[in-house]
CSV table of C-alpha atoms in Angstrom, one decimal:
chain,number,residue,atom,x,y,z
J,1,MET,CA,-80.1,43.0,6.4
J,2,GLU,CA,-78.8,44.1,9.8
J,3,THR,CA,-79.5,42.7,13.2
J,4,SER,CA,-78.5,44.7,16.3
J,5,VAL,CA,-78.0,42.7,19.5
J,6,LEU,CA,-78.0,44.6,22.8
J,7,LEU,CA,-75.2,43.5,25.1
J,8,PHE,CA,-74.7,44.4,28.8
J,9,ASP,CA,-72.8,43.0,31.8
J,10,ASP,CA,-74.3,39.8,33.1
J,11,VAL,CA,-76.1,39.1,29.9
J,12,ASN,CA,-77.1,35.5,29.4
J,13,ALA,CA,-74.6,34.1,26.8
J,14,LEU,CA,-76.9,31.5,25.3
J,15,ASP,CA,-79.7,34.1,24.9
J,16,VAL,CA,-77.3,35.9,22.6
J,17,VAL,CA,-75.4,33.0,20.9
J,18,GLY,CA,-78.4,30.6,20.3
J,19,PRO,CA,-80.4,33.0,18.0
J,20,CYS,CA,-77.3,34.6,16.5
J,21,GLU,CA,-76.0,31.1,15.4
J,22,VAL,CA,-79.1,30.9,13.3
J,23,LEU,CA,-79.6,34.5,12.2
J,24,SER,CA,-75.9,34.9,11.2
J,25,LYS,CA,-76.4,32.2,8.5
J,26,ILE,CA,-79.1,34.1,6.7
J,27,PRO,CA,-77.6,35.3,3.4
J,28,ASN,CA,-76.4,38.9,3.6
J,29,MET,CA,-77.2,39.2,7.3
J,30,SER,CA,-74.8,41.4,9.3
J,31,ILE,CA,-75.0,41.2,13.1
J,32,LYS,CA,-73.8,44.1,15.2
J,33,TYR,CA,-73.3,43.8,19.0
J,34,VAL,CA,-74.2,47.1,20.6
J,35,ALA,CA,-73.9,48.4,24.1
J,36,LYS,CA,-74.0,51.7,26.0
J,37,GLN,CA,-70.2,51.4,26.1
J,38,ILE,CA,-68.1,49.2,23.8
J,39,GLY,CA,-65.9,46.5,25.2
J,40,ALA,CA,-66.0,43.0,26.7
J,41,LYS,CA,-69.2,42.3,28.7
J,42,LYS,CA,-69.3,39.7,31.5
J,43,THR,CA,-71.8,36.8,30.9
J,44,ASN,CA,-73.3,34.2,33.2
J,45,ILE,CA,-70.9,31.5,31.9
J,46,GLN,CA,-67.6,33.3,32.9
J,47,ALA,CA,-67.0,34.1,29.3
J,48,LYS,CA,-67.0,37.6,27.9
J,49,LEU,CA,-68.8,38.8,24.8
J,50,THR,CA,-67.5,41.9,23.1
J,51,ALA,CA,-69.7,44.8,22.1
J,52,ASP,CA,-68.2,46.6,19.1
J,53,TYR,CA,-70.7,49.4,18.6
J,54,THR,CA,-72.3,52.1,20.8
J,55,PHE,CA,-75.9,53.3,20.3
J,56,SER,CA,-74.8,56.3,18.2
J,57,GLU,CA,-73.1,54.0,15.7
J,58,ILE,CA,-76.2,52.0,14.9
J,59,SER,CA,-79.0,53.3,12.7
J,60,ASN,CA,-82.2,51.6,11.8
J,61,PRO,CA,-81.4,47.9,12.2
J,62,ASP,CA,-83.9,45.6,10.5
J,63,ILE,CA,-83.9,43.3,13.5
J,64,LEU,CA,-83.5,44.4,17.2
J,65,LEU,CA,-82.6,41.5,19.5
J,66,ILE,CA,-82.8,41.9,23.3
J,67,PRO,CA,-81.4,39.0,25.3
J,68,GLY,CA,-82.0,38.5,29.0
J,69,GLY,CA,-79.9,37.6,32.0
J,70,GLN,CA,-79.2,38.8,35.6
J,71,GLY,CA,-77.9,42.1,34.1
J,72,ILE,CA,-81.3,43.3,33.1
J,73,LYS,CA,-81.8,44.6,36.6
J,74,SER,CA,-79.5,47.5,36.0
J,75,ILE,CA,-80.4,48.1,32.4
J,76,VAL,CA,-84.2,48.5,32.9
J,77,ASN,CA,-83.5,51.4,35.1
J,78,ASP,CA,-81.2,53.1,32.6
J,79,GLU,CA,-83.3,55.7,30.7
J,80,ILE,CA,-80.6,56.0,28.0
J,81,ILE,CA,-80.9,52.3,27.2
J,82,THR,CA,-84.7,52.0,27.4
J,83,LYS,CA,-85.1,55.1,25.3
J,84,TRP,CA,-82.7,53.7,22.7
J,85,ILE,CA,-84.7,50.5,22.6
J,86,ARG,CA,-88.0,52.3,22.3
J,87,GLN,CA,-86.7,54.5,19.4
J,88,THR,CA,-84.9,51.7,17.6
J,89,HIS,CA,-88.0,49.6,17.8
J,90,GLU,CA,-90.1,52.2,15.9
J,91,ASP,CA,-88.3,51.5,12.6
J,92,THR,CA,-87.4,47.8,12.9
J,93,ILE,CA,-88.9,45.1,10.7
J,94,TRP,CA,-88.7,42.7,13.6
J,95,THR,CA,-88.1,43.3,17.3
J,96,ALA,CA,-87.2,40.1,19.2
J,97,SER,CA,-86.4,39.0,22.7
J,98,VAL,CA,-85.1,35.9,24.4
J,99,CYS,CA,-85.9,34.9,28.0
J,100,SER,CA,-86.1,37.9,30.4
J,101,GLY,CA,-85.2,40.2,27.5
J,102,ALA,CA,-89.0,40.4,27.1
J,103,LEU,CA,-89.1,42.2,30.4
J,104,VAL,CA,-86.7,44.8,29.0
J,105,LEU,CA,-88.9,45.3,26.0
J,106,ALA,CA,-91.9,45.5,28.4
J,107,ILE,CA,-90.4,48.1,30.6
J,108,ALA,CA,-89.3,50.1,27.6
J,109,GLY,CA,-93.0,50.2,26.7
J,110,VAL,CA,-92.7,48.0,23.6
J,111,LEU,CA,-95.0,45.2,24.6
J,112,ARG,CA,-98.1,47.3,25.7
J,113,GLY,CA,-101.2,45.4,24.6
J,114,LEU,CA,-99.2,42.7,22.9
J,115,LYS,CA,-99.1,38.9,23.4
J,116,ALA,CA,-95.7,37.9,24.6
J,117,THR,CA,-93.7,35.3,26.4
J,118,THR,CA,-90.5,35.0,28.5
J,119,HIS,CA,-88.8,32.5,30.9
J,120,TRP,CA,-91.5,30.6,32.8
J,121,VAL,CA,-90.3,32.0,36.1
J,122,LYS,CA,-90.9,35.6,34.9
J,123,LEU,CA,-94.1,35.0,32.8
J,124,PRO,CA,-96.6,36.6,35.3
J,125,CYS,CA,-94.4,39.8,35.4
J,126,LEU,CA,-95.2,40.7,31.8
J,127,GLU,CA,-98.7,41.6,32.8
J,128,ASP,CA,-97.4,44.4,35.1
J,129,PHE,CA,-96.2,46.2,32.0
J,130,GLY,CA,-99.4,45.9,30.0
J,131,ALA,CA,-98.4,42.8,27.9
J,132,LYS,CA,-100.5,39.6,27.6
J,133,PRO,CA,-98.4,36.7,28.8
J,134,GLN,CA,-98.6,33.5,26.7
J,135,LYS,CA,-97.5,30.1,27.9
J,136,GLN,CA,-95.8,29.3,24.5
J,137,ARG,CA,-92.3,28.6,23.3
J,138,VAL,CA,-92.4,31.4,20.6
J,139,VAL,CA,-95.0,34.2,20.4
J,140,ILE,CA,-95.5,36.5,17.5
J,141,ASP,CA,-97.6,39.7,17.8
J,142,GLY,CA,-97.3,42.1,14.9
J,143,LYS,CA,-93.6,42.7,14.4
J,144,VAL,CA,-92.6,41.6,17.9
J,145,ILE,CA,-91.4,38.0,18.4
J,146,THR,CA,-90.7,36.9,22.0
J,147,CYS,CA,-89.7,33.4,23.3
J,148,ALA,CA,-89.4,31.3,26.4
J,149,GLY,CA,-86.2,30.9,28.5
J,150,VAL,CA,-82.6,30.8,27.4
J,151,SER,CA,-82.5,27.8,24.9
J,152,ALA,CA,-85.8,28.9,23.3
J,153,GLY,CA,-83.8,31.6,21.3
J,154,ILE,CA,-82.8,28.9,18.8
J,155,ASP,CA,-86.4,28.0,18.1
J,156,MET,CA,-87.4,31.6,17.9
J,157,ALA,CA,-84.6,32.4,15.5
J,158,LEU,CA,-85.5,29.5,13.2
J,159,THR,CA,-89.1,30.7,13.2
J,160,LEU,CA,-87.9,34.3,12.4
J,161,THR,CA,-85.6,33.0,9.7
J,162,SER,CA,-88.5,31.2,7.9
J,163,LEU,CA,-90.4,34.4,8.0
J,164,ILE,CA,-87.6,36.5,6.7
J,165,ALA,CA,-85.8,34.2,4.3
J,166,GLY,CA,-88.2,31.4,3.7
J,167,GLU,CA,-88.7,27.8,5.0
J,168,THR,CA,-85.9,26.4,2.8
J,169,ALA,CA,-83.3,28.7,4.2
J,170,ALA,CA,-84.5,28.0,7.8
J,171,GLN,CA,-84.5,24.2,7.2
J,172,ALA,CA,-81.0,24.4,5.7
J,173,ILE,CA,-79.7,26.3,8.8
J,174,GLN,CA,-81.4,23.8,11.1
J,175,LEU,CA,-79.6,21.0,9.4
J,176,ALA,CA,-76.3,22.9,9.3
J,177,ILE,CA,-76.3,23.3,13.1
J,178,GLU,CA,-77.6,19.8,13.4
J,179,TYR,CA,-80.5,20.9,15.5
J,180,ASP,CA,-82.1,17.6,16.1
J,181,PRO,CA,-82.4,18.0,19.9
J,182,ALA,CA,-82.3,14.9,22.1
J,183,PRO,CA,-82.2,16.0,25.7
J,184,PRO,CA,-81.5,13.1,28.1
J,185,PHE,CA,-84.6,14.0,30.1
J,186,ASP,CA,-88.0,15.4,29.4
J,187,CYS,CA,-88.2,18.1,32.0
J,188,GLY,CA,-87.5,21.3,30.2
J,189,SER,CA,-90.8,23.0,31.1
J,190,PRO,CA,-92.5,23.4,34.4
J,191,ASP,CA,-95.4,21.3,33.2
J,192,LYS,CA,-93.1,18.4,32.4
J,193,ALA,CA,-90.6,18.6,35.2
J,194,PRO,CA,-91.1,16.5,38.4
J,195,ARG,CA,-92.3,18.5,41.4
J,196,ASN,CA,-88.9,18.2,43.2
J,197,ILE,CA,-87.0,19.6,40.2
J,198,PHE,CA,-89.5,22.4,39.9
J,199,GLU,CA,-89.1,23.3,43.5
J,200,LEU,CA,-85.3,23.1,43.3
J,201,VAL,CA,-85.2,25.7,40.5
J,202,ILE,CA,-87.7,28.0,42.2
J,203,GLN,CA,-85.5,27.8,45.3
J,204,LYS,CA,-82.4,28.8,43.3
J,205,VAL,CA,-84.2,31.7,41.8
J,206,GLU,CA,-85.2,32.9,45.3
J,207,ASN,CA,-81.6,32.6,46.5
J,208,GLN,CA,-80.4,34.6,43.5
J,209,LYS,CA,-83.0,37.4,44.3
J,210,ASN,CA,-81.6,37.5,47.9
J,211,ASN,CA,-78.0,37.8,46.7
Y,1,MET,CA,-64.3,21.3,39.8
Y,2,GLU,CA,-62.7,23.1,36.8
Y,3,THR,CA,-63.5,23.0,33.1
Y,4,SER,CA,-61.0,24.3,30.6
Y,5,VAL,CA,-62.5,25.4,27.3
Y,6,LEU,CA,-60.1,25.8,24.3
Y,7,LEU,CA,-60.8,29.0,22.4
Y,8,PHE,CA,-59.3,30.1,19.0
Y,9,ASP,CA,-60.1,32.4,16.2
Y,10,ASP,CA,-63.1,31.3,14.1
Y,11,VAL,CA,-64.4,29.0,16.9
Y,12,ASN,CA,-68.0,28.2,16.6
Y,13,ALA,CA,-69.8,30.3,19.3
Y,14,LEU,CA,-72.6,27.9,20.0
Y,15,ASP,CA,-70.2,25.0,20.4
Y,16,VAL,CA,-68.7,26.9,23.3
Y,17,VAL,CA,-71.8,28.6,24.8
Y,18,GLY,CA,-74.3,25.7,24.5
Y,19,PRO,CA,-72.4,23.3,26.8
Y,20,CYS,CA,-71.0,26.0,29.1
Y,21,GLU,CA,-74.5,27.3,29.8
Y,22,VAL,CA,-75.2,23.9,31.3
Y,23,LEU,CA,-71.8,23.1,32.9
Y,24,SER,CA,-71.5,26.5,34.5
Y,25,LYS,CA,-74.6,25.7,36.6
Y,26,ILE,CA,-73.0,22.7,38.2
Y,27,PRO,CA,-72.4,23.7,41.9
Y,28,ASN,CA,-68.7,24.7,42.4
Y,29,MET,CA,-67.9,24.5,38.7
Y,30,SER,CA,-65.3,27.0,37.5
Y,31,ILE,CA,-65.0,27.5,33.8
Y,32,LYS,CA,-61.7,28.9,32.3
Y,33,TYR,CA,-61.4,29.9,28.7
Y,34,VAL,CA,-57.9,29.2,27.5
Y,35,ALA,CA,-56.0,29.9,24.3
Y,36,LYS,CA,-52.5,29.9,22.9
Y,37,GLN,CA,-52.7,33.7,23.4
Y,38,ILE,CA,-55.2,35.5,25.6
Y,39,GLY,CA,-57.6,38.0,24.2
Y,40,ALA,CA,-60.8,38.3,22.2
Y,41,LYS,CA,-61.3,35.5,19.6
Y,42,LYS,CA,-63.4,35.9,16.5
Y,43,THR,CA,-66.3,33.6,16.2
Y,44,ASN,CA,-68.6,32.5,13.4
Y,45,ILE,CA,-71.4,34.9,14.5
Y,46,GLN,CA,-69.4,38.1,14.3
Y,47,ALA,CA,-69.2,38.2,18.1
Y,48,LYS,CA,-65.9,37.8,20.0
Y,49,LEU,CA,-65.3,35.5,23.0
Y,50,THR,CA,-62.5,36.3,25.3
Y,51,ALA,CA,-59.8,33.9,26.4
Y,52,ASP,CA,-58.5,34.9,29.8
Y,53,TYR,CA,-55.9,32.2,30.3
Y,54,THR,CA,-52.9,30.8,28.4
Y,55,PHE,CA,-51.9,27.2,28.5
Y,56,SER,CA,-49.2,27.7,31.2
Y,57,GLU,CA,-51.8,29.2,33.5
Y,58,ILE,CA,-54.0,26.0,33.4
Y,59,SER,CA,-53.1,22.9,35.3
Y,60,ASN,CA,-55.0,19.7,35.5
Y,61,PRO,CA,-58.6,20.7,34.6
Y,62,ASP,CA,-61.2,18.1,35.5
Y,63,ILE,CA,-62.9,18.6,32.2
Y,64,LEU,CA,-61.3,19.6,28.9
Y,65,LEU,CA,-63.8,20.9,26.3
Y,66,ILE,CA,-62.8,21.3,22.7
Y,67,PRO,CA,-65.3,23.1,20.5
Y,68,GLY,CA,-65.2,23.1,16.7
Y,69,GLY,CA,-65.5,25.7,13.9
Y,70,GLN,CA,-63.8,26.9,10.8
Y,71,GLY,CA,-60.7,27.8,12.9
Y,72,ILE,CA,-59.8,24.2,13.6
Y,73,LYS,CA,-58.0,24.2,10.2
Y,74,SER,CA,-55.2,26.2,11.7
Y,75,ILE,CA,-55.1,24.8,15.2
Y,76,VAL,CA,-54.8,21.1,14.1
Y,77,ASN,CA,-51.5,22.0,12.5
Y,78,ASP,CA,-50.2,23.8,15.6
Y,79,GLU,CA,-48.0,21.4,17.5
Y,80,ILE,CA,-48.0,23.5,20.6
Y,81,ILE,CA,-51.9,23.3,20.8
Y,82,THR,CA,-52.2,19.6,19.9
Y,83,LYS,CA,-49.4,18.7,22.4
Y,84,TRP,CA,-51.2,20.7,25.1
Y,85,ILE,CA,-54.5,18.9,24.3
Y,86,ARG,CA,-52.7,15.5,24.4
Y,87,GLN,CA,-51.0,16.2,27.7
Y,88,THR,CA,-54.0,17.9,29.4
Y,89,HIS,CA,-56.2,14.9,28.4
Y,90,GLU,CA,-53.9,12.5,30.3
Y,91,ASP,CA,-55.1,13.8,33.7
Y,92,THR,CA,-58.7,14.9,33.0
Y,93,ILE,CA,-61.7,13.2,34.5
Y,94,TRP,CA,-63.6,13.9,31.3
Y,95,THR,CA,-62.5,15.1,27.9
Y,96,ALA,CA,-65.3,16.4,25.7
Y,97,SER,CA,-65.8,17.8,22.2
Y,98,VAL,CA,-68.5,19.5,20.3
Y,99,CYS,CA,-69.0,19.3,16.5
Y,100,SER,CA,-65.7,19.4,14.6
Y,101,GLY,CA,-63.9,19.7,17.9
Y,102,ALA,CA,-63.8,15.9,17.7
Y,103,LEU,CA,-61.4,16.2,14.7
Y,104,VAL,CA,-59.1,18.2,16.9
Y,105,LEU,CA,-59.1,15.5,19.5
Y,106,ALA,CA,-58.6,12.9,16.8
Y,107,ILE,CA,-55.7,14.7,15.2
Y,108,ALA,CA,-54.1,15.2,18.7
Y,109,GLY,CA,-54.3,11.4,19.0
Y,110,VAL,CA,-56.9,11.3,21.8
Y,111,LEU,CA,-59.5,9.3,19.9
Y,112,ARG,CA,-57.4,6.4,18.7
Y,113,GLY,CA,-59.4,3.2,19.0
Y,114,LEU,CA,-62.4,5.0,20.6
Y,115,LYS,CA,-66.0,5.3,19.5
Y,116,ALA,CA,-66.7,9.0,18.8
Y,117,THR,CA,-69.0,11.3,16.8
Y,118,THR,CA,-68.9,14.8,15.2
Y,119,HIS,CA,-70.9,17.0,12.8
Y,120,TRP,CA,-72.6,14.7,10.2
Y,121,VAL,CA,-70.6,16.3,7.4
Y,122,LYS,CA,-67.3,15.4,9.1
Y,123,LEU,CA,-68.2,12.0,10.5
Y,124,PRO,CA,-66.3,9.8,8.0
Y,125,CYS,CA,-63.1,11.8,8.6
Y,126,LEU,CA,-62.9,10.4,12.2
Y,127,GLU,CA,-61.8,7.1,10.8
Y,128,ASP,CA,-58.7,8.6,9.2
Y,129,PHE,CA,-57.4,9.2,12.7
Y,130,GLY,CA,-58.1,5.8,14.1
Y,131,ALA,CA,-61.5,6.6,15.8
Y,132,LYS,CA,-64.7,4.6,15.3
Y,133,PRO,CA,-67.3,7.0,14.0
Y,134,GLN,CA,-70.8,6.6,15.5
Y,135,LYS,CA,-74.0,8.0,14.0
Y,136,GLN,CA,-75.3,9.2,17.4
Y,137,ARG,CA,-76.0,12.5,19.1
Y,138,VAL,CA,-73.8,11.9,22.1
Y,139,VAL,CA,-71.1,9.2,22.3
Y,140,ILE,CA,-69.2,8.1,25.5
Y,141,ASP,CA,-66.2,5.9,25.3
Y,142,GLY,CA,-64.2,5.7,28.6
Y,143,LYS,CA,-63.7,9.2,29.8
Y,144,VAL,CA,-64.2,10.8,26.3
Y,145,ILE,CA,-67.5,12.2,25.4
Y,146,THR,CA,-68.1,13.6,21.9
Y,147,CYS,CA,-71.3,14.9,20.2
Y,148,ALA,CA,-72.8,15.8,16.9
Y,149,GLY,CA,-72.8,19.2,15.3
Y,150,VAL,CA,-73.1,22.6,17.0
Y,151,SER,CA,-76.4,22.5,18.9
Y,152,ALA,CA,-75.6,18.9,20.2
Y,153,GLY,CA,-73.3,20.4,22.8
Y,154,ILE,CA,-76.3,21.2,25.0
Y,155,ASP,CA,-77.4,17.5,25.0
Y,156,MET,CA,-73.8,16.4,25.6
Y,157,ALA,CA,-73.4,18.7,28.5
Y,158,LEU,CA,-76.7,17.6,30.1
Y,159,THR,CA,-75.6,14.0,29.8
Y,160,LEU,CA,-72.2,14.9,31.3
Y,161,THR,CA,-73.8,16.8,34.1
Y,162,SER,CA,-75.9,13.8,35.0
Y,163,LEU,CA,-72.8,11.7,35.2
Y,164,ILE,CA,-70.8,14.3,37.3
Y,165,ALA,CA,-73.5,15.8,39.5
Y,166,GLY,CA,-76.4,13.4,39.2
Y,167,GLU,CA,-79.7,13.3,37.4
Y,168,THR,CA,-81.5,15.7,39.8
Y,169,ALA,CA,-78.8,18.4,39.1
Y,170,ALA,CA,-79.0,17.8,35.3
Y,171,GLN,CA,-82.8,18.0,35.3
Y,172,ALA,CA,-82.8,21.2,37.3
Y,173,ILE,CA,-80.4,22.8,34.9
Y,174,GLN,CA,-82.6,21.6,31.9
Y,175,LEU,CA,-85.6,23.3,33.5
Y,176,ALA,CA,-83.6,26.4,34.4
Y,177,ILE,CA,-82.6,26.9,30.8
Y,178,GLU,CA,-86.1,25.9,29.7
Y,179,TYR,CA,-84.6,23.3,27.3
Y,180,ASP,CA,-87.9,22.0,26.0
Y,181,PRO,CA,-86.9,22.2,22.4
Y,182,ALA,CA,-89.6,22.8,19.8
Y,183,PRO,CA,-87.9,23.4,16.4
Y,184,PRO,CA,-90.4,24.7,13.8
Y,185,PHE,CA,-89.2,21.9,11.4
Y,186,ASP,CA,-88.0,18.3,11.8
Y,187,CYS,CA,-85.0,18.4,9.6
Y,188,GLY,CA,-82.1,18.7,12.0
Y,189,SER,CA,-80.3,15.5,10.9
Y,190,PRO,CA,-79.4,14.2,7.4
Y,191,ASP,CA,-81.8,11.3,7.8
Y,192,LYS,CA,-84.7,13.6,8.5
Y,193,ALA,CA,-84.0,16.5,6.1
Y,194,PRO,CA,-85.6,16.6,2.7
Y,195,ARG,CA,-83.2,15.8,-0.1
Y,196,ASN,CA,-83.1,19.4,-1.4
Y,197,ILE,CA,-82.2,20.7,2.0
Y,198,PHE,CA,-79.5,18.1,2.4
Y,199,GLU,CA,-78.0,19.0,-1.0
Y,200,LEU,CA,-78.1,22.8,-0.1
Y,201,VAL,CA,-76.1,22.3,3.0
Y,202,ILE,CA,-73.5,20.0,1.2
Y,203,GLN,CA,-73.2,22.7,-1.4
Y,204,LYS,CA,-72.5,25.4,1.2
Y,205,VAL,CA,-69.9,23.2,2.8
Y,206,GLU,CA,-68.2,22.7,-0.6
Y,207,ASN,CA,-68.3,26.5,-1.2
Y,208,GLN,CA,-66.6,27.1,2.2
Y,209,LYS,CA,-63.9,24.6,1.4
Y,210,ASN,CA,-63.1,26.5,-1.8
Y,211,ASN,CA,-62.9,29.9,-0.1
């Protein structure tokens, strides 16, 4: 099987690496990192991730994975990229997104009429592009699987793995990456976070918009 | 503040990106990816991460982060690398590892007499280098913070963030990356996994050793 992961400048690194850590362990899974132009792409963590393939070198991946990040601002306005996503999606077995990658799918027209989710900050925006926003960690509608913000890509990929390769394979991968999460706080969703923490994050998002 | 992250070929990508997703959000935190030689390093997920700095370009980072991965086999035998780790550790505020990165610290002599943890498969090995293995997700002893396998780096980094920048900052980062984990199975540690899953992972580890 083959997974194609879209890379672009200012992609969110964990959106890419979280799910790929899981998917890459599926037997006979090949992962290709693809971009409009090959080369090292800047990420939000000051690390660079390398795209080794351009669109023309990729044909009919089984899984198309679209991560999110600040960089989606420029790629959603790029007709070559959105057209590639739309066309590639037609023949996938699964089309997946992490975090604001769902907005890229939505703007490309892939989520019209579908239940989907994204980072909690962006969730209402999905409706603007004809999707049905769901307040869930992982949402499956037909062959499209979307998930909540950043770290949710790990949960999404384990779910996807169980659908592709079976529960035993998914469980073995979960144990191999010792994914027995124990966050020091219980504030990872807006419903659980104290009000002051919620407002702090909203404020940071507003500041980013203005920069 | 500055964090230096050691990169090398066949580093585990999530060991790097999980904690850096968290640490990079600490206000005024700069993260530098350092290697014996600069350039793109292969990872376990067929993606490449770029090291922009060599050892001579890094001086006195506040945090030293050592990830794990298959590639540690070659770096633990490299006296230039282990010497750099030992010397850099002397002046850090925190020295951290993820997964088998703890073995690198141990072999460099950093963990002698200290409580520490690593991936469950490797945990007994820590004793061979004078460390005191702990079956915990995150272990702090003095200024050294180690954690369990792969995905545990996120929990480690949130803990470290709360110590460096306070609980409010750590909680805001947890909410920003929507770290409200919901794995589809409860088998992320050897104590929780069914016996057949445990044996499957042990078998895969043995196969890797023989390759």
